[in-house]
Each structure stands twice: as structure tokens, then as C-alpha cells.
Amino acid sequence: MSDSNRKRIDVLCLTYGEPPEQEWYPQYAYSLSILRRLTLRVAPIPRFILPLLAARRGLIRVATFKEKGYHSPLEAISRQQAEGIARQLRALRPDIDWVVKMVCEFRPPYVWEYLEKMRDDPPDELIMLPLYMAESDFTSGVSRTDLQDFHDGCFRAHPLPNPRYVKGFGFDEQIGKAMADYVWNYCVENGWDESRTRDAALILGAHGTLQYPPPNINSGAKETLFLFGLIRKHLKEKFKTVRIGWLNHDLGGKWTFPAADESAEAVWNQGIREVVYFPFGFMGDNAESQIEGRDALANFDWSDMLYLPCPNEDEAFLRAISEKVIARLGEPSEPWHSINDGTGWLINREKPPLSGRPGFLKFPGPTLARIATGFWVMVGGLLLLRGAYFAVNIQSGWSALAALCLSVALGLFKGKTVMRKMALKNLVRLRRIPQPSPIWKLFSTATWIIVFFFMGVGIAISQAGLAPEVRSTILLAVGLAMFVGVYYYIANLNEARPITKRPPVKFPPVANLKERD
């Protein structure tokens, strides 16, 4: 029950979420959500393939979990973390009415569900607390997009305060010290004192990511490596060697090095036969920390191995996290209109485009963007004219009105969901290609395929013996969607301006940045 005499602060603890069930559909739905909301940020996968990939991944996960008798504890751990953080916050600042909730980014409860509930009873302040060791476009960046979509989708101004993201865990000396203390206390409690660990290796497992993500994507690798350095600084004298081991996947490009199994092999080749493994890249245990980490080290016949759980509900760790929440209260909030810009200081900076050779029908990016705009106007206009021709041949006025309303609804929807993304991606692509480039480079290969496919569909519909209501609806909808794309082309033509130099990298105002080992 909220106390109206005290300031109320809502804290949303963000986690991936992970279904504990050994059942295909929950694993399929979870995998499909990840593919749609995360993977498409960096991998140009056709959307119609995503359900097939999710189905395959769901089958693999179910088979693996059943074989190992595994049920993911992540969501239960995250709820307990939220309760522990609430307890710590109330102890640190009893003058504030704290409301702490766990939300998931790939499973219910989603962040927008809580935002909708808050509209009728808004808090005084809103804190977004990612339960991830490193902020990236693959972790808290997903929720930033959700917040931006929520704000942009409100038809009237909402009363929610500007959110504050708690970030920079990987750059914080206090967090690094808390993690190092956690590791050492766990070792001592399990009989691994310093006389033993001096001949052992400590492998710190991290969430793998792409070494070379697309420009303007923050992969989280820099912050993860910095945190590794902070932990290593406090423990390197206690172990023979301290190494990082990335838990990588197989697809999408070149992944972070060294992988966990490669670090294990390097330790083995050093003649070390006892190892301590700690998945420091995760705040809560999940399938990746508990299964993939063990599998990576299972190919070696260790004399002994100590496998540490993630910090989970460790009180000292939760207190360090809660203190960062308190410190964030005195800092500026993030405006709703730019909430999606959150990790701009850590992005992979764009490289200037290559210089092309001038020649016949070769143009710079902005010119190609204008030609592309003219192309969409021409094709969209032809489709609208053809659709209007069939519309006037509809016998019933009510049928004509229904066809018109349906075509407008479909056209606006597809224009915003498909053509908008296609236009903005193509404008960015045009600024990165060699300047100048041939005219046929005004679209990517995939876009040209889509263009010719829909041109063929349009011709087929025009010639097919379909009812004029059907033909007019489809043609008008596609034509209108193209003009929506034209709108975004015209409104964002500056995005096609070639890169001339790299913008300077700005680091956050964290005093402990110089403490890296």
C-alpha cells in the first residue's frame, strides 16, 4: 500500500526472462521473441524464416533440458533479486515509498504492461534497473526501444516521469570489488584457500557477443572487459592465472575471443589441473551460465573443479546494486523523446565510406536517395492509378467504401511497419557505400528482389480474374504503403549524407575508469 505522504519511486528490474518449462511451445515462443526483438537488430534474417528458426531452437532446448533434467531458475532468481533490492532500498532510504517489480524483455510480464498500469497512478520517479552486468543494445537496449515505442504510441500525453536508467555496473569499482569478494568468500567456504588456489586457474565466463557488430551498435563487450579487469585486479595474486572465457554462439559473424573452451584449453596446456569457474557476466543463473559454461569445460579431465553460481541473491551484491540506485536519484533523468539513444557513448563507431571512382551513372549517396525517392513515387503512383481504375468499376457504393477504408488501413499499417524500416535502413546504407556508386546501388540486393517480386504480384493481380474489390484493395494498399515510405525518405534525406570523419568517443563520467588493471 502506497503512503501518499512520501515520495513514491517505482523500480523496474529488467531481465531476459527464461521459461522454466521443459515444453516445446514456451521455448518456441521465447526463442521467437528473441529473434524478433533482438536478433533482427544485427542480422538481416527474412522474417518469414524466424518461426522456423525458433521452432528448431525450441526443439533443441527441450531435448537438452530433458536430457540434463534442467529447469531454468532465472525468473525465480530475478523475482528474489527484486525483493532483495526492495529490502535494501527501504533500509537505505526509509523516507521513500519503494515499489520494486521484476519485468521481462522476452516474456511476460513485459515492461509496457507496467507502464500502462502506471498511467492511472504514476509514481514520482521511475527507475529502470537492468539486471545485466553490461548495458548493450542486446540487453537493456531492448527495453529502451519498448519505452520509446510506448511514448511514441500514446495518443495523448502520458503523466509518467522521465525514466532513469541505472547503468555502468561494469565500470564501477564497487561492483568489481563486490564480485571479487563474492568469488573469494565462496572459494574459502568450499575449502579452496590461498595455498590451493595459487596453483589453480580462475576462468571468468562472460556472455559472448560479436567482435564487429554493425555500426552504431553497442555490443556490451567493452564494459564486460572492463569489469573483468576490475575483478582480476583483486584476485590475480590469489590464482596462478585469471582468464576470461566468452560463451559464444556459432552464427552471425566473428565472436569474442577467447571462447570459454579455448580458455580452458590454454589453462590445460599450462599444466594446471584445478580450476575455479565463475560466470561473472550474469547477475542471475540461467541456461547459459549453468549449462553452456559447464559444457565448455567438460572436455578436460580436471583433478578438481569448483563451479560458482552467479551472485543471484547475495546480500552484499544486492546492496551494492541498491546503492547505485540511490546514487542515480541525484542525477538527471533521460527525456522520453531520446530514451532510445542511451548507449550512444559506447557504440561501434561508423567508418567513413570508401572512395568510389567517378564515372557514367555514378552518384553520391544523397543523389541516389533522391533517385530512390523518385522511383518509389513512380511505382506507388502507378499502383494507385491502377487501383483507382478497379475501384471505379465496383458496382456497390458500400463495397467501394469498404475497399477504400481497408486499403487505407492496410497501406498505413504496412507503410509504417515495413516501408518505414526499409526506407530508413536504405538511407543509412547509402551513406556507407563508396562515394560515388553506380545507380543500381540505390537499393540493396534484397530490396531489389522485393521490388521485382511485388511488381510481379501487381501485374498478376491486375491480370487475374479477381473481383474488382479485391484488386483495388490490394493495389491501393501497396501503393499507399510506398508513399508512406516516400514520406520517410523525404523526411530523412540527411541520413544519406556521406560520413566525413568519425565522431569522438565520449566516455561516461565514472571516476574509477582509471582503476582498470
Coordinates of C-alpha atoms in Angstrom, one line a residue:
M1 CA 0.0 0.0 0.0
S2 CA 1.5 3.3 -1.1
D3 CA 2.0 6.1 1.5
S4 CA 0.7 9.3 -0.1
N5 CA 2.8 11.4 2.3
R6 CA 6.1 10.0 1.0
K7 CA 7.7 10.2 -2.4
R8 CA 6.9 7.0 -4.4
I9 CA 9.6 5.6 -6.7
D10 CA 8.9 2.7 -8.9
V11 CA 11.9 0.5 -9.8
L12 CA 11.5 -1.9 -12.8
C13 CA 14.1 -4.6 -12.6
L14 CA 14.8 -5.8 -16.2
T15 CA 15.7 -9.4 -17.1
Y16 CA 15.6 -11.5 -20.2
G17 CA 13.1 -14.0 -18.7
E18 CA 13.6 -17.7 -19.5
P19 CA 10.8 -20.3 -19.4
P20 CA 11.4 -23.0 -16.8
E21 CA 9.2 -25.5 -18.6
Q22 CA 10.6 -28.4 -20.5
E23 CA 7.9 -27.9 -23.1
W24 CA 8.2 -27.0 -26.8
Y25 CA 5.7 -24.1 -27.1
P26 CA 7.1 -21.9 -24.2
Q27 CA 10.6 -22.4 -25.6
Y28 CA 9.4 -21.7 -29.1
A29 CA 7.6 -18.5 -28.1
Y30 CA 10.6 -17.4 -26.1
S31 CA 13.0 -18.0 -28.9
L32 CA 10.8 -16.3 -31.5
S33 CA 10.6 -13.3 -29.2
I34 CA 14.4 -13.1 -29.0
L35 CA 14.7 -13.4 -32.8
R36 CA 12.2 -10.7 -33.5
R37 CA 13.2 -8.3 -30.7
L38 CA 16.9 -8.8 -30.6
T39 CA 18.5 -10.8 -33.4
L40 CA 17.0 -8.7 -36.1
R41 CA 18.9 -5.7 -34.8
V42 CA 22.1 -7.1 -36.2
A43 CA 21.2 -10.0 -38.5
P44 CA 19.4 -9.4 -41.8
I45 CA 17.2 -12.6 -41.5
P46 CA 14.0 -12.7 -43.6
R47 CA 11.1 -12.5 -41.2
F48 CA 9.3 -15.5 -42.6
I49 CA 12.2 -17.7 -41.6
L50 CA 12.1 -16.7 -37.9
P51 CA 9.3 -19.1 -36.9
L52 CA 11.3 -22.0 -38.4
L53 CA 14.5 -20.9 -36.6
A54 CA 12.5 -20.6 -33.3
A55 CA 10.9 -24.0 -33.8
R56 CA 14.3 -25.6 -34.3
R57 CA 15.8 -23.8 -31.3
G58 CA 12.8 -24.7 -29.1
L59 CA 13.2 -28.4 -30.0
I60 CA 17.0 -28.3 -29.2
R61 CA 16.4 -26.6 -25.9
V62 CA 13.7 -29.0 -24.8
A63 CA 15.8 -32.0 -25.7
T64 CA 18.8 -30.6 -23.9
F65 CA 16.9 -29.6 -20.8
K66 CA 15.2 -33.1 -20.6
E67 CA 18.5 -34.8 -21.1
K68 CA 20.0 -32.9 -18.2
G69 CA 16.9 -32.7 -16.1
Y70 CA 17.2 -28.9 -16.2
H71 CA 14.6 -26.2 -15.3
S72 CA 15.8 -22.6 -15.7
P73 CA 15.7 -20.8 -12.3
L74 CA 16.3 -17.4 -13.8
E75 CA 12.8 -15.9 -13.4
A76 CA 12.5 -17.2 -9.8
I77 CA 16.0 -15.7 -9.1
S78 CA 15.1 -12.4 -10.7
R79 CA 11.9 -12.1 -8.5
Q80 CA 14.0 -12.8 -5.4
Q81 CA 16.6 -10.2 -6.6
A82 CA 13.8 -7.7 -6.9
E83 CA 12.6 -8.5 -3.4
G84 CA 16.1 -8.3 -2.0
I85 CA 16.8 -4.9 -3.8
A86 CA 13.5 -3.6 -2.4
R87 CA 14.6 -4.7 1.1
Q88 CA 17.9 -3.0 0.7
L89 CA 16.4 0.2 -0.7
R90 CA 14.0 0.5 2.2
A91 CA 16.8 0.1 4.6
L92 CA 19.0 2.7 2.9
R93 CA 16.2 5.2 2.3
P94 CA 13.2 4.5 4.6
D95 CA 11.8 8.0 3.8
I96 CA 10.9 6.8 0.3
D97 CA 8.0 4.6 -0.7
W98 CA 9.7 2.0 -2.9
V99 CA 7.8 -0.2 -5.4
V100 CA 10.1 -2.7 -7.0
K101 CA 8.9 -5.1 -9.7
M102 CA 10.6 -7.7 -12.0
V103 CA 9.8 -7.3 -15.7
C104 CA 11.0 -9.4 -18.6
E105 CA 12.1 -8.4 -22.1
F106 CA 11.2 -11.5 -24.0
R107 CA 8.4 -13.0 -21.9
P108 CA 5.5 -11.6 -19.8
P109 CA 5.4 -9.6 -17.7
Y110 CA 6.6 -7.1 -20.3
V111 CA 7.7 -3.5 -19.5
W112 CA 4.9 -1.9 -21.4
E113 CA 2.3 -3.8 -19.3
Y114 CA 3.6 -2.0 -16.1
L115 CA 3.8 1.3 -18.0
E116 CA 0.1 1.1 -18.9
K117 CA -0.8 0.4 -15.3
M118 CA 1.2 3.4 -14.1
R119 CA -0.7 5.8 -16.3
D120 CA -3.6 5.8 -13.9
D121 CA -1.4 6.0 -10.8
P122 CA 2.0 7.5 -11.9
P123 CA 5.0 7.4 -9.5
D124 CA 7.0 10.4 -8.6
E125 CA 10.1 8.9 -10.2
L126 CA 10.7 5.9 -12.4
I127 CA 13.9 3.9 -12.2
M128 CA 14.9 1.3 -14.8
L129 CA 17.3 -1.2 -13.3
P130 CA 18.8 -3.7 -15.8
L131 CA 19.8 -6.9 -14.1
Y132 CA 22.7 -7.3 -16.5
M133 CA 26.4 -6.7 -15.9
A134 CA 26.9 -4.7 -19.1
E135 CA 24.5 -2.3 -20.8
S136 CA 24.2 -3.0 -24.5
D137 CA 21.7 -3.0 -27.4
F138 CA 21.2 -6.7 -26.8
T139 CA 20.2 -6.3 -23.1
S140 CA 18.7 -3.0 -21.8
G141 CA 18.7 -1.6 -25.3
V142 CA 15.6 -3.8 -26.0
S143 CA 13.7 -2.1 -23.1
R144 CA 14.8 1.3 -24.3
T145 CA 13.1 0.6 -27.6
D146 CA 10.0 -0.5 -25.7
L147 CA 9.9 2.7 -23.8
Q148 CA 10.3 4.8 -26.9
D149 CA 7.5 2.8 -28.6
F150 CA 5.3 3.3 -25.6
H151 CA 5.9 7.0 -25.6
D152 CA 5.5 7.5 -29.3
G153 CA 2.4 5.4 -29.3
C154 CA 0.5 7.4 -26.8
F155 CA -2.2 9.4 -28.5
R156 CA -2.3 11.8 -25.6
A157 CA 0.5 13.0 -23.2
H158 CA 1.1 10.4 -20.5
P159 CA 1.8 11.5 -16.9
L160 CA 4.8 9.2 -16.4
P161 CA 8.1 10.9 -15.2
N162 CA 11.2 10.8 -17.3
P163 CA 12.9 7.4 -16.6
R164 CA 16.4 7.0 -15.1
Y165 CA 18.4 4.0 -16.2
V166 CA 20.9 2.6 -13.7
K167 CA 24.0 1.7 -15.7
G168 CA 27.7 1.4 -15.7
F169 CA 28.0 -1.7 -13.4
G170 CA 31.0 -2.9 -15.4
F171 CA 32.8 0.4 -14.9
D172 CA 32.1 0.6 -11.2
E173 CA 35.0 -0.2 -8.8
Q174 CA 32.5 -1.1 -6.0
I175 CA 30.7 -3.6 -8.2
G176 CA 34.0 -5.1 -9.2
K177 CA 35.2 -5.4 -5.6
A178 CA 31.8 -6.9 -4.6
M179 CA 32.1 -9.6 -7.3
A180 CA 35.8 -10.3 -6.4
D181 CA 34.8 -10.7 -2.7
Y182 CA 31.9 -13.0 -3.6
V183 CA 34.3 -15.2 -5.6
W184 CA 36.9 -15.4 -2.8
N185 CA 34.4 -15.9 0.0
Y186 CA 32.8 -18.8 -1.9
C187 CA 36.2 -20.4 -2.6
V188 CA 37.2 -20.2 1.1
E189 CA 33.8 -21.6 2.2
N190 CA 34.3 -24.6 0.0
G191 CA 37.8 -25.3 1.1
W192 CA 39.8 -23.6 -1.6
D193 CA 42.1 -21.4 0.4
E194 CA 45.0 -19.4 -1.0
S195 CA 47.5 -22.3 -0.6
R196 CA 45.4 -24.2 -3.0
T197 CA 44.3 -21.5 -5.4
R198 CA 47.8 -20.4 -6.1
D199 CA 48.2 -23.5 -8.3
A200 CA 44.7 -23.2 -9.8
A201 CA 43.2 -21.2 -12.6
L202 CA 40.2 -18.8 -12.3
I203 CA 38.1 -18.7 -15.5
L204 CA 35.6 -15.9 -15.6
G205 CA 32.7 -16.7 -18.0
A206 CA 31.0 -13.9 -20.0
H207 CA 28.1 -13.6 -22.3
G208 CA 29.7 -13.8 -25.8
T209 CA 28.9 -11.2 -28.4
L210 CA 30.0 -10.1 -31.9
Q211 CA 33.5 -8.7 -32.2
Y212 CA 32.5 -6.5 -35.1
P213 CA 28.8 -5.6 -34.7
P214 CA 27.1 -3.3 -37.2
P215 CA 27.9 0.4 -36.8
N216 CA 26.1 2.3 -34.0
I217 CA 25.5 -1.0 -32.1
N218 CA 26.8 -1.3 -28.5
S219 CA 27.6 -5.0 -28.0
G220 CA 28.5 -4.6 -24.3
A221 CA 32.0 -6.1 -24.9
K222 CA 33.9 -3.0 -23.7
E223 CA 32.0 -2.8 -20.4
T224 CA 32.3 -6.6 -19.9
L225 CA 36.1 -6.5 -20.4
F226 CA 36.4 -3.6 -18.0
L227 CA 34.6 -5.5 -15.3
F228 CA 36.8 -8.5 -16.0
G229 CA 39.8 -6.2 -15.3
L230 CA 38.3 -4.9 -12.1
I231 CA 37.7 -8.4 -10.8
R232 CA 41.1 -9.7 -11.9
K233 CA 42.8 -6.9 -10.2
H234 CA 41.6 -8.1 -6.8
L235 CA 42.1 -11.8 -7.4
K236 CA 45.2 -12.2 -9.7
E237 CA 47.6 -12.6 -6.7
K238 CA 45.5 -15.5 -5.3
F239 CA 45.4 -17.6 -8.5
K240 CA 48.1 -18.9 -10.8
T241 CA 46.2 -17.3 -13.8
V242 CA 42.9 -15.5 -14.2
R243 CA 41.3 -15.7 -17.7
I244 CA 38.1 -14.6 -19.4
G245 CA 36.0 -17.2 -21.3
W246 CA 33.3 -16.0 -23.6
L247 CA 30.2 -18.2 -24.1
N248 CA 29.8 -17.7 -27.8
H249 CA 27.3 -18.9 -30.4
D250 CA 28.0 -20.0 -34.0
L251 CA 26.2 -17.7 -36.3
G252 CA 26.2 -14.0 -37.2
G253 CA 29.9 -13.3 -37.6
K254 CA 33.1 -13.4 -35.7
W255 CA 32.5 -13.8 -31.9
T256 CA 34.5 -12.6 -28.9
F257 CA 37.8 -14.3 -28.2
P258 CA 38.8 -16.4 -26.4
A259 CA 35.8 -18.7 -26.1
A260 CA 35.4 -20.5 -22.7
D261 CA 36.6 -23.8 -24.2
E262 CA 39.6 -22.1 -25.7
S263 CA 40.5 -20.5 -22.3
A264 CA 40.1 -23.9 -20.7
E265 CA 42.5 -25.5 -23.3
A266 CA 45.1 -22.7 -22.6
V267 CA 44.9 -23.4 -18.9
W268 CA 45.2 -27.2 -19.5
N269 CA 48.3 -26.6 -21.7
Q270 CA 49.9 -24.6 -18.9
G271 CA 49.8 -27.8 -16.8
I272 CA 47.1 -26.5 -14.5
R273 CA 44.6 -29.3 -13.4
E274 CA 42.4 -27.4 -10.9
V275 CA 40.1 -24.7 -12.0
V276 CA 37.5 -22.3 -10.5
Y277 CA 34.8 -21.2 -12.9
F278 CA 32.6 -18.1 -12.2
P279 CA 30.1 -16.8 -14.8
F280 CA 30.7 -13.1 -13.9
G281 CA 28.9 -11.8 -17.0
F282 CA 25.5 -12.7 -15.5
M283 CA 23.7 -11.4 -12.4
G284 CA 21.4 -14.5 -12.2
D285 CA 21.9 -18.1 -13.2
N286 CA 20.2 -19.3 -16.4
A287 CA 20.7 -21.9 -19.1
E288 CA 23.7 -20.1 -20.5
S289 CA 25.6 -19.8 -17.2
Q290 CA 24.7 -23.2 -15.8
I291 CA 24.7 -25.5 -18.9
E292 CA 26.9 -23.8 -21.6
G293 CA 29.6 -22.9 -19.1
R294 CA 29.8 -26.5 -17.7
D295 CA 29.8 -27.9 -21.2
A296 CA 32.7 -25.7 -22.3
L297 CA 34.9 -27.1 -19.5
A298 CA 33.7 -30.7 -19.6
N299 CA 36.1 -31.9 -22.3
F300 CA 39.1 -31.7 -19.9
D301 CA 39.9 -34.2 -17.2
W302 CA 40.4 -31.8 -14.3
S303 CA 41.7 -33.0 -11.0
D304 CA 39.1 -30.8 -9.3
M305 CA 36.8 -28.0 -10.3
L306 CA 34.8 -25.5 -8.3
Y307 CA 31.8 -24.1 -10.2
L308 CA 30.4 -20.9 -8.7
P309 CA 26.8 -19.8 -9.1
C310 CA 26.0 -16.2 -10.3
P311 CA 25.7 -13.6 -7.5
N312 CA 21.9 -14.3 -7.6
E313 CA 20.5 -13.2 -4.1
D314 CA 23.9 -12.5 -2.4
E315 CA 23.1 -9.7 0.1
A316 CA 26.4 -7.8 -0.4
F317 CA 25.9 -7.8 -4.1
L318 CA 22.3 -6.7 -3.9
R319 CA 23.4 -3.9 -1.5
A320 CA 26.0 -2.7 -4.0
I321 CA 23.3 -2.6 -6.7
S322 CA 20.9 -0.8 -4.5
E323 CA 23.5 1.9 -3.6
K324 CA 23.8 2.6 -7.3
V325 CA 20.1 3.1 -7.5
I326 CA 20.3 5.6 -4.7
A327 CA 23.2 7.4 -6.4
R328 CA 21.2 7.6 -9.6
L329 CA 18.4 9.6 -7.9
G330 CA 20.6 12.7 -7.8
E331 CA 21.5 12.6 -11.5
P332 CA 19.5 13.9 -14.5
S333 CA 16.7 11.7 -16.0
E334 CA 16.5 10.7 -19.6
P335 CA 14.0 12.5 -21.8
W336 CA 11.3 10.3 -23.2
H337 CA 11.9 11.5 -26.8
S338 CA 15.5 10.4 -26.7
I339 CA 15.4 7.4 -24.4
N340 CA 16.5 5.1 -27.3
D341 CA 19.8 7.0 -27.5
G342 CA 21.0 5.6 -24.2
T343 CA 24.2 3.8 -25.1
G344 CA 25.5 6.3 -27.7
W345 CA 28.8 6.7 -26.0
L346 CA 29.7 3.0 -26.3
I347 CA 28.6 2.3 -29.9
N348 CA 30.8 0.8 -32.5
R349 CA 31.6 4.0 -34.5
E350 CA 31.0 4.2 -38.2
K351 CA 33.9 4.1 -40.5
P352 CA 34.0 6.7 -43.4
P353 CA 32.8 5.1 -46.7
L354 CA 35.3 4.0 -49.3
S355 CA 36.1 6.4 -52.1
G356 CA 34.4 5.4 -55.4
R357 CA 35.6 6.2 -58.9
P358 CA 33.5 8.9 -60.7
G359 CA 32.0 7.7 -63.9
F360 CA 28.9 7.3 -66.0
L361 CA 25.7 6.8 -63.9
K362 CA 27.7 7.0 -60.7
F363 CA 26.3 9.3 -57.9
P364 CA 26.9 10.1 -54.2
G365 CA 24.6 8.8 -51.6
P366 CA 22.2 11.8 -51.3
T367 CA 21.7 11.8 -55.1
L368 CA 20.9 8.1 -55.0
A369 CA 18.5 8.7 -52.2
R370 CA 16.6 11.3 -54.3
I371 CA 16.5 8.9 -57.3
A372 CA 15.2 6.1 -55.0
T373 CA 12.5 8.5 -53.8
G374 CA 11.5 9.2 -57.4
F375 CA 11.4 5.5 -58.1
W376 CA 9.0 4.9 -55.2
V377 CA 6.8 7.8 -56.3
M378 CA 6.6 6.4 -59.8
V379 CA 5.8 2.8 -58.8
G380 CA 3.5 3.9 -56.0
G381 CA 1.7 6.3 -58.4
L382 CA 1.2 3.6 -61.0
L383 CA -0.2 1.2 -58.4
L384 CA -2.6 3.9 -57.1
L385 CA -3.8 4.7 -60.6
R386 CA -4.3 1.0 -61.3
G387 CA -6.1 0.5 -58.0
A388 CA -8.3 3.5 -58.7
Y389 CA -9.3 2.1 -62.1
F390 CA -10.6 -1.1 -60.5
A391 CA -12.2 0.9 -57.7
V392 CA -14.4 2.9 -60.1
N393 CA -15.6 -0.4 -61.6
I394 CA -17.1 -1.6 -58.3
Q395 CA -20.8 -1.7 -58.6
S396 CA -21.8 -1.2 -55.0
G397 CA -21.1 2.0 -53.3
W398 CA -20.8 0.3 -49.9
S399 CA -18.3 -2.2 -51.3
A400 CA -16.3 0.6 -52.8
L401 CA -16.2 2.4 -49.4
A402 CA -15.3 -0.8 -47.6
A403 CA -12.5 -1.4 -50.1
L404 CA -11.2 2.1 -49.8
C405 CA -11.2 2.0 -45.9
L406 CA -9.5 -1.4 -45.9
S407 CA -6.8 -0.3 -48.4
V408 CA -6.1 2.8 -46.4
A409 CA -5.8 0.9 -43.1
L410 CA -3.6 -1.8 -44.7
G411 CA -1.5 0.8 -46.6
L412 CA -0.8 2.9 -43.5
F413 CA 0.0 -0.2 -41.4
K414 CA 2.4 -1.7 -43.9
G415 CA 3.9 1.6 -44.6
K416 CA 4.8 2.2 -41.0
T417 CA 5.9 -1.4 -40.2
V418 CA 7.6 -2.3 -43.5
M419 CA 8.3 0.6 -45.8
R420 CA 9.4 2.9 -43.0
K421 CA 12.1 0.5 -41.8
M422 CA 13.1 -0.3 -45.4
A423 CA 13.5 3.4 -46.2
L424 CA 15.5 4.3 -43.1
K425 CA 17.8 1.3 -43.5
N426 CA 18.4 2.1 -47.1
L427 CA 19.2 5.8 -46.3
V428 CA 21.8 4.7 -43.8
R429 CA 23.2 2.2 -46.3
L430 CA 23.6 4.9 -48.9
R431 CA 25.8 6.9 -46.7
R432 CA 28.1 3.9 -46.0
I433 CA 28.7 2.7 -49.6
P434 CA 31.6 4.0 -51.7
Q435 CA 31.0 7.6 -52.9
P436 CA 30.0 7.8 -55.7
S437 CA 28.4 4.4 -56.5
P438 CA 26.6 3.1 -59.6
I439 CA 22.9 3.9 -59.9
W440 CA 21.8 0.3 -59.4
K441 CA 23.2 0.6 -55.9
L442 CA 20.3 2.8 -54.9
F443 CA 18.7 -0.3 -53.4
S444 CA 20.3 -3.3 -51.7
T445 CA 20.1 -6.7 -53.5
A446 CA 17.4 -7.8 -51.0
T447 CA 15.3 -4.7 -51.7
W448 CA 15.6 -5.2 -55.5
I449 CA 14.3 -8.7 -55.0
I450 CA 11.3 -7.4 -53.0
V451 CA 10.7 -4.7 -55.7
F452 CA 10.6 -7.1 -58.6
F453 CA 8.5 -9.6 -56.6
F454 CA 5.8 -7.1 -55.8
M455 CA 5.9 -5.7 -59.3
G456 CA 5.2 -9.3 -60.5
V457 CA 2.4 -9.6 -57.9
G458 CA 0.9 -6.3 -59.0
I459 CA 0.9 -7.4 -62.7
A460 CA -0.6 -10.8 -61.8
I461 CA -3.3 -9.2 -59.7
S462 CA -4.1 -6.7 -62.5
Q463 CA -4.5 -9.5 -65.0
A464 CA -6.1 -12.1 -62.7
G465 CA -9.9 -12.6 -62.8
L466 CA -10.4 -11.4 -59.3
A467 CA -13.3 -9.3 -58.1
P468 CA -12.6 -5.5 -58.6
E469 CA -13.0 -5.1 -54.8
V470 CA -10.0 -7.4 -54.1
R471 CA -7.8 -6.0 -56.9
S472 CA -8.5 -2.4 -55.9
T473 CA -7.9 -3.0 -52.2
I474 CA -4.5 -4.7 -52.7
L475 CA -3.2 -2.3 -55.3
L476 CA -4.3 0.8 -53.4
A477 CA -2.8 -0.6 -50.1
V478 CA 0.6 -1.3 -51.7
G479 CA 0.6 2.0 -53.5
L480 CA -0.2 3.9 -50.3
A481 CA 2.4 1.9 -48.4
M482 CA 5.0 3.0 -50.9
F483 CA 4.0 6.7 -50.5
V484 CA 4.4 6.3 -46.7
G485 CA 7.9 5.1 -47.5
V486 CA 8.4 8.1 -49.7
Y487 CA 7.4 10.3 -46.8
Y488 CA 10.2 8.8 -44.6
Y489 CA 12.7 9.1 -47.5
I490 CA 12.0 12.8 -47.8
A491 CA 11.9 13.5 -44.1
N492 CA 15.3 11.7 -43.5
L493 CA 17.3 12.5 -46.6
N494 CA 20.1 13.8 -44.4
E495 CA 20.7 10.2 -43.3
A496 CA 22.2 9.5 -46.7
R497 CA 24.8 12.2 -46.3
P498 CA 28.3 10.5 -46.5
I499 CA 30.4 10.2 -43.4
T500 CA 33.4 12.5 -43.5
K501 CA 35.0 11.7 -40.2
R502 CA 34.5 9.6 -37.1
P503 CA 32.8 11.3 -34.2
P504 CA 34.9 11.4 -31.0
V505 CA 34.3 8.6 -28.4
K506 CA 33.0 10.0 -25.2
F507 CA 33.2 8.0 -22.0
P508 CA 30.9 8.3 -19.0
P509 CA 31.8 10.4 -16.0
V510 CA 32.9 7.5 -13.9
A511 CA 35.7 8.3 -11.5
N512 CA 37.0 4.7 -11.4
L513 CA 37.8 4.4 -15.1
K514 CA 41.5 4.8 -14.3
E515 CA 41.4 1.9 -11.9
R516 CA 41.5 -0.8 -14.7
D517 CA 44.1 -3.4 -14.1

